[in-house]
mmCIF file of C-alpha atoms in Angstrom:
data_model
loop_
_atom_site.group_PDB
_atom_site.id
_atom_site.type_symbol
_atom_site.label_atom_id
_atom_site.label_comp_id
_atom_site.label_asym_id
_atom_site.label_seq_id
_atom_site.Cartn_x
_atom_site.Cartn_y
_atom_site.Cartn_z
ATOM 1 C CA MET Q 1 -75.520 -102.748 -35.225
ATOM 2 C CA SER Q 2 -73.877 -99.501 -34.129
ATOM 3 C CA THR Q 3 -75.845 -97.148 -31.886
ATOM 4 C CA HIS Q 4 -76.284 -93.412 -32.419
ATOM 5 C CA LYS Q 5 -76.267 -90.925 -29.559
ATOM 6 C CA ALA Q 6 -77.848 -87.485 -29.724
ATOM 7 C CA GLY Q 7 -78.939 -84.851 -27.262
ATOM 8 C CA PHE Q 8 -79.081 -81.246 -26.155
ATOM 9 C CA VAL Q 9 -76.183 -79.842 -24.126
ATOM 10 C CA ASN Q 10 -76.948 -76.417 -22.703
ATOM 11 C CA ILE Q 11 -74.117 -74.069 -21.743
ATOM 12 C CA VAL Q 12 -75.014 -71.811 -18.803
ATOM 13 C CA GLY Q 13 -73.173 -69.435 -16.482
ATOM 14 C CA LYS Q 14 -72.728 -65.806 -15.492
ATOM 15 C CA PRO Q 15 -71.959 -63.068 -18.047
ATOM 16 C CA ASN Q 16 -68.386 -63.224 -19.367
ATOM 17 C CA ALA Q 17 -67.678 -66.700 -17.945
ATOM 18 C CA GLY Q 18 -66.518 -67.922 -21.384
ATOM 19 C CA LYS Q 19 -69.642 -69.686 -22.691
ATOM 20 C CA SER Q 20 -69.369 -68.439 -26.272
ATOM 21 C CA THR Q 21 -65.590 -69.017 -26.377
ATOM 22 C CA LEU Q 22 -66.221 -72.613 -25.316
ATOM 23 C CA LEU Q 23 -68.958 -73.122 -27.933
ATOM 24 C CA ASN Q 24 -66.613 -71.893 -30.677
ATOM 25 C CA GLN Q 25 -63.787 -74.091 -29.338
ATOM 26 C CA LEU Q 26 -65.940 -77.246 -29.262
ATOM 27 C CA MET Q 27 -67.480 -76.568 -32.668
ATOM 28 C CA GLY Q 28 -64.130 -75.695 -34.301
ATOM 29 C CA GLU Q 29 -66.012 -72.803 -35.899
ATOM 30 C CA LYS Q 30 -66.845 -69.254 -34.851
ATOM 31 C CA LEU Q 31 -70.596 -69.314 -34.275
ATOM 32 C CA ALA Q 32 -70.919 -66.981 -31.291
ATOM 33 C CA ILE Q 33 -69.418 -63.524 -31.030
ATOM 34 C CA VAL Q 34 -66.883 -63.056 -28.251
ATOM 35 C CA THR Q 35 -65.722 -59.872 -26.517
ATOM 36 C CA GLN Q 36 -64.449 -58.934 -23.051
ATOM 37 C CA LYS Q 37 -67.672 -57.007 -22.419
ATOM 38 C CA ALA Q 38 -70.427 -58.596 -20.341
ATOM 39 C CA GLN Q 39 -73.767 -59.356 -22.053
ATOM 40 C CA THR Q 40 -72.158 -59.918 -25.443
ATOM 41 C CA THR Q 41 -74.551 -62.823 -26.117
ATOM 42 C CA ARG Q 42 -78.192 -61.749 -26.376
ATOM 43 C CA HIS Q 43 -79.822 -64.748 -28.060
ATOM 44 C CA ARG Q 44 -79.845 -68.500 -27.639
ATOM 45 C CA ILE Q 45 -77.642 -70.033 -30.343
ATOM 46 C CA PHE Q 46 -77.547 -73.718 -31.306
ATOM 47 C CA GLY Q 47 -74.254 -75.186 -32.480
ATOM 48 C CA ILE Q 48 -74.759 -78.655 -33.963
ATOM 49 C CA TYR Q 49 -71.731 -80.938 -33.600
ATOM 50 C CA ASN Q 50 -71.745 -84.111 -35.705
ATOM 51 C CA GLU Q 51 -69.798 -87.362 -35.802
ATOM 52 C CA GLU Q 52 -70.861 -90.552 -37.560
ATOM 53 C CA ASP Q 53 -72.502 -91.997 -34.432
ATOM 54 C CA LEU Q 54 -73.070 -88.755 -32.495
ATOM 55 C CA GLN Q 55 -74.931 -85.446 -32.667
ATOM 56 C CA ILE Q 56 -74.586 -82.859 -29.889
ATOM 57 C CA VAL Q 57 -76.842 -79.815 -30.070
ATOM 58 C CA PHE Q 58 -74.996 -77.191 -28.010
ATOM 59 C CA SER Q 59 -77.046 -74.269 -26.775
ATOM 60 C CA ASP Q 60 -75.203 -71.056 -25.909
ATOM 61 C CA THR Q 61 -77.254 -68.667 -23.780
ATOM 62 C CA PRO Q 62 -76.921 -65.097 -22.446
ATOM 63 C CA GLY Q 63 -75.176 -64.810 -19.074
ATOM 64 C CA VAL Q 64 -77.463 -65.055 -16.049
ATOM 65 C CA LEU Q 65 -78.108 -61.600 -14.584
ATOM 66 C CA ASP Q 66 -80.684 -59.602 -12.656
ATOM 67 C CA PRO Q 67 -82.618 -57.868 -15.475
ATOM 68 C CA LYS Q 68 -82.843 -54.065 -15.349
ATOM 69 C CA TYR Q 69 -84.895 -53.359 -18.506
ATOM 70 C CA GLY Q 70 -86.972 -55.021 -21.225
ATOM 71 C CA LEU Q 71 -84.115 -56.357 -23.364
ATOM 72 C CA GLN Q 72 -82.441 -58.017 -20.361
ATOM 73 C CA GLU Q 73 -85.773 -59.584 -19.325
ATOM 74 C CA LYS Q 74 -86.097 -61.132 -22.794
ATOM 75 C CA MET Q 75 -82.484 -62.360 -22.589
ATOM 76 C CA MET Q 76 -83.313 -64.082 -19.272
ATOM 77 C CA ASP Q 77 -86.323 -65.745 -20.946
ATOM 78 C CA PHE Q 78 -83.829 -67.482 -23.292
ATOM 79 C CA VAL Q 79 -81.895 -68.697 -20.226
ATOM 80 C CA LYS Q 80 -85.069 -69.987 -18.512
ATOM 81 C CA ASP Q 81 -86.024 -71.849 -21.705
ATOM 82 C CA SER Q 82 -82.589 -73.486 -21.771
ATOM 83 C CA LEU Q 83 -83.129 -74.822 -18.240
ATOM 84 C CA GLN Q 84 -86.144 -76.852 -19.398
ATOM 85 C CA ASP Q 85 -84.857 -79.006 -22.209
ATOM 86 C CA ALA Q 86 -81.293 -80.285 -21.773
ATOM 87 C CA ASP Q 87 -79.906 -83.822 -21.621
ATOM 88 C CA VAL Q 88 -76.698 -82.481 -20.035
ATOM 89 C CA PHE Q 89 -75.728 -79.080 -18.614
ATOM 90 C CA LEU Q 90 -72.310 -77.485 -18.994
ATOM 91 C CA PHE Q 91 -72.061 -74.966 -16.160
ATOM 92 C CA ILE Q 92 -69.148 -72.599 -16.738
ATOM 93 C CA ILE Q 93 -67.441 -70.919 -13.792
ATOM 94 C CA ASP Q 94 -64.916 -68.105 -14.234
ATOM 95 C CA ILE Q 95 -62.194 -68.893 -11.668
ATOM 96 C CA THR Q 96 -61.303 -65.170 -11.475
ATOM 97 C CA ASP Q 97 -64.890 -64.217 -10.502
ATOM 98 C CA LYS Q 98 -64.917 -63.630 -6.748
ATOM 99 C CA SER Q 99 -68.641 -62.751 -6.471
ATOM 100 C CA ALA Q 100 -71.195 -65.087 -4.875
ATOM 101 C CA PRO Q 101 -72.618 -67.958 -6.957
ATOM 102 C CA ASN Q 102 -75.917 -67.244 -8.724
ATOM 103 C CA GLU Q 103 -78.544 -68.787 -6.421
ATOM 104 C CA PHE Q 104 -81.210 -69.135 -9.125
ATOM 105 C CA LEU Q 105 -78.872 -71.174 -11.333
ATOM 106 C CA VAL Q 106 -77.432 -73.292 -8.510
ATOM 107 C CA ASP Q 107 -80.935 -74.136 -7.260
ATOM 108 C CA LYS Q 108 -82.089 -75.132 -10.767
ATOM 109 C CA LEU Q 109 -79.024 -77.290 -11.474
ATOM 110 C CA ASN Q 110 -79.348 -79.103 -8.132
ATOM 111 C CA LYS Q 111 -82.998 -79.941 -8.826
ATOM 112 C CA ILE Q 112 -82.889 -81.045 -12.463
ATOM 113 C CA PRO Q 113 -82.624 -84.819 -13.029
ATOM 114 C CA VAL Q 114 -79.944 -84.664 -15.752
ATOM 115 C CA PRO Q 115 -76.108 -84.728 -15.496
ATOM 116 C CA VAL Q 116 -74.219 -81.499 -14.805
ATOM 117 C CA LEU Q 117 -70.604 -80.987 -15.829
ATOM 118 C CA ILE Q 118 -69.012 -77.969 -14.122
ATOM 119 C CA LEU Q 119 -66.196 -76.411 -16.122
ATOM 120 C CA ILE Q 120 -63.837 -74.214 -14.089
ATOM 121 C CA ASN Q 121 -62.686 -71.834 -16.821
ATOM 122 C CA LYS Q 122 -59.758 -69.404 -17.220
ATOM 123 C CA ILE Q 123 -57.429 -71.565 -15.104
ATOM 124 C CA ASP Q 124 -54.506 -70.053 -17.054
ATOM 125 C CA ALA Q 125 -55.279 -66.884 -15.041
ATOM 126 C CA SER Q 126 -55.059 -68.689 -11.676
ATOM 127 C CA ASN Q 127 -52.871 -71.062 -9.635
ATOM 128 C CA GLN Q 128 -53.136 -74.623 -8.325
ATOM 129 C CA THR Q 129 -54.054 -73.634 -4.747
ATOM 130 C CA ASP Q 130 -56.955 -71.405 -5.834
ATOM 131 C CA LEU Q 131 -58.114 -74.044 -8.319
ATOM 132 C CA GLU Q 132 -58.275 -76.712 -5.608
ATOM 133 C CA LYS Q 133 -60.258 -74.361 -3.321
ATOM 134 C CA VAL Q 134 -62.739 -73.488 -6.079
ATOM 135 C CA MET Q 135 -63.198 -77.137 -7.067
ATOM 136 C CA GLU Q 136 -63.798 -78.093 -3.423
ATOM 137 C CA MET Q 137 -66.334 -75.281 -3.031
ATOM 138 C CA TRP Q 138 -68.307 -76.371 -6.105
ATOM 139 C CA HIS Q 139 -68.250 -80.033 -5.007
ATOM 140 C CA GLU Q 140 -70.149 -78.862 -1.925
ATOM 141 C CA ILE Q 141 -72.523 -76.502 -3.779
ATOM 142 C CA ILE Q 142 -73.576 -78.989 -6.499
ATOM 143 C CA PRO Q 143 -72.546 -82.426 -5.145
ATOM 144 C CA LYS Q 144 -73.836 -84.454 -8.119
ATOM 145 C CA ALA Q 145 -71.763 -82.535 -10.689
ATOM 146 C CA GLU Q 146 -68.552 -83.721 -12.258
ATOM 147 C CA ILE Q 147 -65.905 -80.957 -12.280
ATOM 148 C CA LEU Q 148 -63.294 -80.256 -14.917
ATOM 149 C CA PRO Q 149 -60.708 -77.422 -15.006
ATOM 150 C CA ILE Q 150 -60.291 -75.886 -18.496
ATOM 151 C CA SER Q 151 -59.203 -72.865 -20.475
ATOM 152 C CA ALA Q 152 -61.730 -72.266 -23.251
ATOM 153 C CA LEU Q 153 -59.486 -69.587 -24.758
ATOM 154 C CA THR Q 154 -56.318 -71.686 -25.080
ATOM 155 C CA GLY Q 155 -58.157 -74.992 -25.516
ATOM 156 C CA PHE Q 156 -56.499 -76.538 -22.431
ATOM 157 C CA ASN Q 157 -58.349 -79.726 -21.380
ATOM 158 C CA THR Q 158 -61.270 -79.001 -23.744
ATOM 159 C CA GLU Q 159 -60.480 -82.126 -25.804
ATOM 160 C CA VAL Q 160 -61.859 -84.324 -23.000
ATOM 161 C CA ILE Q 161 -65.270 -82.591 -22.969
ATOM 162 C CA LEU Q 162 -66.692 -84.216 -26.127
ATOM 163 C CA PRO Q 163 -65.898 -87.825 -25.081
ATOM 164 C CA LYS Q 164 -67.366 -87.086 -21.616
ATOM 165 C CA LEU Q 165 -70.556 -85.726 -23.170
ATOM 166 C CA LYS Q 166 -70.808 -88.715 -25.502
ATOM 167 C CA SER Q 167 -70.808 -91.040 -22.482
ATOM 168 C CA MET Q 168 -73.557 -88.970 -20.807
ATOM 169 C CA LEU Q 169 -75.961 -88.641 -23.755
ATOM 170 C CA PRO Q 170 -78.872 -91.002 -24.493
ATOM 171 C CA GLU Q 171 -79.237 -93.180 -27.579
ATOM 172 C CA ASN Q 172 -81.238 -91.182 -30.118
ATOM 173 C CA PRO Q 173 -81.343 -90.633 -33.859
ATOM 174 C CA PRO Q 174 -80.021 -87.197 -34.975
ATOM 175 C CA TYR Q 175 -82.337 -84.238 -34.389
ATOM 176 C CA TYR Q 176 -80.952 -82.244 -37.326
ATOM 177 C CA ASP Q 177 -79.474 -83.044 -40.741
ATOM 178 C CA LYS Q 178 -75.873 -84.142 -40.360
ATOM 179 C CA ASP Q 179 -74.611 -81.335 -42.612
ATOM 180 C CA GLN Q 180 -76.315 -78.631 -40.500
ATOM 181 C CA TYR Q 181 -74.131 -76.863 -37.932
ATOM 182 C CA THR Q 182 -76.508 -74.228 -36.491
ATOM 183 C CA ASP Q 183 -80.188 -73.367 -36.225
ATOM 184 C CA LYS Q 184 -79.648 -69.715 -37.133
ATOM 185 C CA PRO Q 185 -80.069 -68.184 -40.625
ATOM 186 C CA GLU Q 186 -77.248 -66.428 -42.488
ATOM 187 C CA ARG Q 187 -78.577 -62.955 -41.661
ATOM 188 C CA PHE Q 188 -78.246 -63.694 -37.927
ATOM 189 C CA PHE Q 189 -74.479 -64.180 -38.304
ATOM 190 C CA VAL Q 190 -74.196 -60.964 -40.304
ATOM 191 C CA ASN Q 191 -76.042 -59.040 -37.564
ATOM 192 C CA GLU Q 192 -73.931 -60.600 -34.815
ATOM 193 C CA THR Q 193 -70.624 -59.992 -36.623
ATOM 194 C CA ILE Q 194 -71.447 -56.291 -37.043
ATOM 195 C CA ARG Q 195 -72.571 -56.086 -33.400
ATOM 196 C CA GLU Q 196 -69.302 -57.695 -32.275
ATOM 197 C CA LYS Q 197 -67.302 -54.995 -34.082
ATOM 198 C CA ILE Q 198 -69.426 -52.306 -32.404
ATOM 199 C CA LEU Q 199 -68.769 -53.911 -28.986
ATOM 200 C CA LEU Q 200 -65.036 -53.876 -29.741
ATOM 201 C CA ASN Q 201 -64.836 -50.344 -31.179
ATOM 202 C CA TYR Q 202 -67.112 -48.253 -28.933
ATOM 203 C CA ASP Q 203 -67.214 -47.567 -25.199
ATOM 204 C CA LYS Q 204 -69.702 -47.063 -22.401
ATOM 205 C CA GLU Q 205 -73.407 -47.492 -23.207
ATOM 206 C CA ILE Q 206 -73.132 -47.327 -27.019
ATOM 207 C CA PRO Q 207 -72.738 -51.091 -27.748
ATOM 208 C CA TYR Q 208 -75.664 -51.949 -25.451
ATOM 209 C CA SER Q 209 -77.936 -49.405 -27.172
ATOM 210 C CA VAL Q 210 -77.362 -51.015 -30.579
ATOM 211 C CA GLU Q 211 -79.337 -53.604 -32.510
ATOM 212 C CA VAL Q 212 -78.448 -54.707 -36.052
ATOM 213 C CA VAL Q 213 -80.926 -55.803 -38.738
ATOM 214 C CA THR Q 214 -79.855 -57.126 -42.136
ATOM 215 C CA GLU Q 215 -82.405 -55.956 -44.687
ATOM 216 C CA MET Q 216 -80.783 -57.433 -47.789
ATOM 217 C CA PHE Q 217 -78.712 -60.586 -48.258
ATOM 218 C CA LYS Q 218 -78.382 -61.802 -51.821
ATOM 219 C CA GLU Q 219 -75.740 -63.558 -53.846
ATOM 220 C CA ASN Q 220 -74.881 -62.602 -57.396
ATOM 221 C CA ASP Q 221 -71.944 -63.912 -59.480
ATOM 222 C CA GLY Q 222 -70.210 -65.332 -56.366
ATOM 223 C CA ILE Q 223 -70.461 -62.044 -54.430
ATOM 224 C CA ILE Q 224 -72.791 -61.642 -51.435
ATOM 225 C CA PHE Q 225 -74.441 -58.213 -51.298
ATOM 226 C CA ILE Q 226 -75.513 -57.171 -47.796
ATOM 227 C CA ASP Q 227 -77.386 -54.094 -46.537
ATOM 228 C CA SER Q 228 -77.557 -53.843 -42.738
ATOM 229 C CA VAL Q 229 -79.097 -51.198 -40.475
ATOM 230 C CA ILE Q 230 -77.559 -50.305 -37.115
ATOM 231 C CA TYR Q 231 -80.331 -49.092 -34.802
ATOM 232 C CA VAL Q 232 -79.531 -46.820 -31.850
ATOM 233 C CA GLU Q 233 -81.755 -45.219 -29.211
ATOM 234 C CA ARG Q 234 -80.785 -41.531 -29.580
ATOM 235 C CA ASP Q 235 -79.548 -39.024 -32.177
ATOM 236 C CA THR Q 236 -76.336 -38.407 -30.200
ATOM 237 C CA GLN Q 237 -75.553 -42.141 -30.413
ATOM 238 C CA LYS Q 238 -76.087 -42.052 -34.186
ATOM 239 C CA GLY Q 239 -73.390 -39.372 -34.433
ATOM 240 C CA ILE Q 240 -70.967 -41.410 -32.310
ATOM 241 C CA ILE Q 241 -71.553 -44.588 -34.371
ATOM 242 C CA ILE Q 242 -70.892 -42.723 -37.641
ATOM 243 C CA GLY Q 243 -67.885 -40.815 -36.251
ATOM 244 C CA HIS Q 244 -65.931 -37.892 -37.718
ATOM 245 C CA LYS Q 245 -66.393 -37.913 -41.507
ATOM 246 C CA GLY Q 246 -67.773 -41.457 -41.231
ATOM 247 C CA ASP Q 247 -64.446 -42.882 -40.019
ATOM 248 C CA ALA Q 248 -65.881 -44.939 -37.140
ATOM 249 C CA ILE Q 249 -68.589 -46.718 -39.122
ATOM 250 C CA LYS Q 250 -66.167 -47.308 -41.981
ATOM 251 C CA LYS Q 251 -63.837 -49.159 -39.559
ATOM 252 C CA VAL Q 252 -66.730 -51.314 -38.284
ATOM 253 C CA GLY Q 253 -67.763 -52.096 -41.869
ATOM 254 C CA THR Q 254 -64.241 -53.085 -42.924
ATOM 255 C CA GLU Q 255 -63.658 -55.344 -39.882
ATOM 256 C CA ALA Q 256 -67.092 -56.981 -40.258
ATOM 257 C CA ARG Q 257 -66.588 -57.576 -43.985
ATOM 258 C CA ILE Q 258 -63.218 -59.301 -43.389
ATOM 259 C CA ASP Q 259 -64.796 -61.663 -40.822
ATOM 260 C CA LEU Q 260 -67.845 -62.334 -42.999
ATOM 261 C CA GLU Q 261 -65.663 -63.191 -45.996
ATOM 262 C CA LYS Q 262 -63.939 -65.805 -43.807
ATOM 263 C CA PHE Q 263 -67.264 -67.105 -42.472
ATOM 264 C CA PHE Q 264 -69.001 -67.443 -45.851
ATOM 265 C CA SER Q 265 -65.815 -68.108 -47.899
ATOM 266 C CA LYS Q 266 -67.075 -65.587 -50.471
ATOM 267 C CA LYS Q 267 -66.452 -61.978 -51.429
ATOM 268 C CA ILE Q 268 -68.747 -59.624 -49.505
ATOM 269 C CA HIS Q 269 -70.142 -56.235 -50.486
ATOM 270 C CA LEU Q 270 -71.395 -54.692 -47.212
ATOM 271 C CA LYS Q 271 -73.342 -51.434 -46.808
ATOM 272 C CA LEU Q 272 -74.143 -50.074 -43.340
ATOM 273 C CA PHE Q 273 -76.849 -47.566 -42.404
ATOM 274 C CA VAL Q 274 -77.587 -45.991 -39.002
ATOM 275 C CA LYS Q 275 -81.141 -45.233 -37.820
ATOM 276 C CA VAL Q 276 -82.642 -44.050 -34.533
ATOM 277 C CA LYS Q 277 -85.379 -46.103 -32.856
ATOM 278 C CA LYS Q 278 -86.026 -44.261 -29.611
ATOM 279 C CA ASP Q 279 -85.703 -46.372 -26.421
ATOM 280 C CA TRP Q 280 -86.112 -49.654 -28.339
ATOM 281 C CA ARG Q 281 -84.681 -51.672 -25.430
ATOM 282 C CA LYS Q 282 -87.732 -50.805 -23.294
ATOM 283 C CA ASN Q 283 -90.370 -51.137 -26.022
ATOM 284 C CA ASP Q 284 -92.101 -54.537 -26.218
ATOM 285 C CA ARG Q 285 -93.089 -54.148 -29.864
ATOM 286 C CA ASP Q 286 -89.554 -53.177 -30.936
ATOM 287 C CA LEU Q 287 -88.069 -56.056 -28.937
ATOM 288 C CA LYS Q 288 -90.459 -58.491 -30.605
ATOM 289 C CA ASN Q 289 -89.593 -57.120 -34.059
ATOM 290 C CA PHE Q 290 -85.907 -57.597 -33.253
ATOM 291 C CA GLY Q 291 -86.470 -61.280 -32.411
ATOM 292 C CA TYR Q 292 -86.761 -61.069 -28.608
ATOM 293 C CA ARG Q 293 -90.171 -62.718 -28.274
#
């Protein structure tokens, strides 16, 4: 009788280490938004990878940081949750990051009784000498961990990760239906796609002051009709989001619609609205309403 393996694999690391890029690479599907800006990921996202005798529930989390305001504190709560319930940890290191290792994360990973696989990412932006030094350093910092150099962006060496994880996971029946590939509802992916376009199209504080809520998502005659609200913290930000004669928000809407049509494989009719919710990032009630419990 063939055995079935299943478990939770949590992806952790500093902001911008490549966690979401790796999740998308391993899933073969764009589940998490990816930009060059730090703190792109705000929520914990499950990507459910299935084979006949295997189910891996990947958990992508926000980058570990020292929280400065309410939203960041809630983001760190997602990270702390992820450190409680994994069967294996994927700890992603950006080889170009010269800052000190995060002590909180290192301490946690050394203490937990489950396997840790350290992935040295972005090796296409480095050289062999630096790679060897970094690998040696991490062997000393987390001695129990296995270390693998990769490039999540180009896919270099990522094909060995799934077989490695399979060997590390316990025998279990699947936790989710085999045709399910995420724990998030459709509206979540709409919100995140719009937020990604805002991160890519606006500078400075604007992208971090934005939250997106999809108020309508309904399908009719093969077309999905979507109404989404972009919330900002101040009136001046509302003007910047909309842009001269509405040009800026029109660009965001067009780019988001193109991505959503690919994601849902359907024609999309997308309407965007901009509203001000003063200082929502510091307001507990607003954060809760936006899904940051």
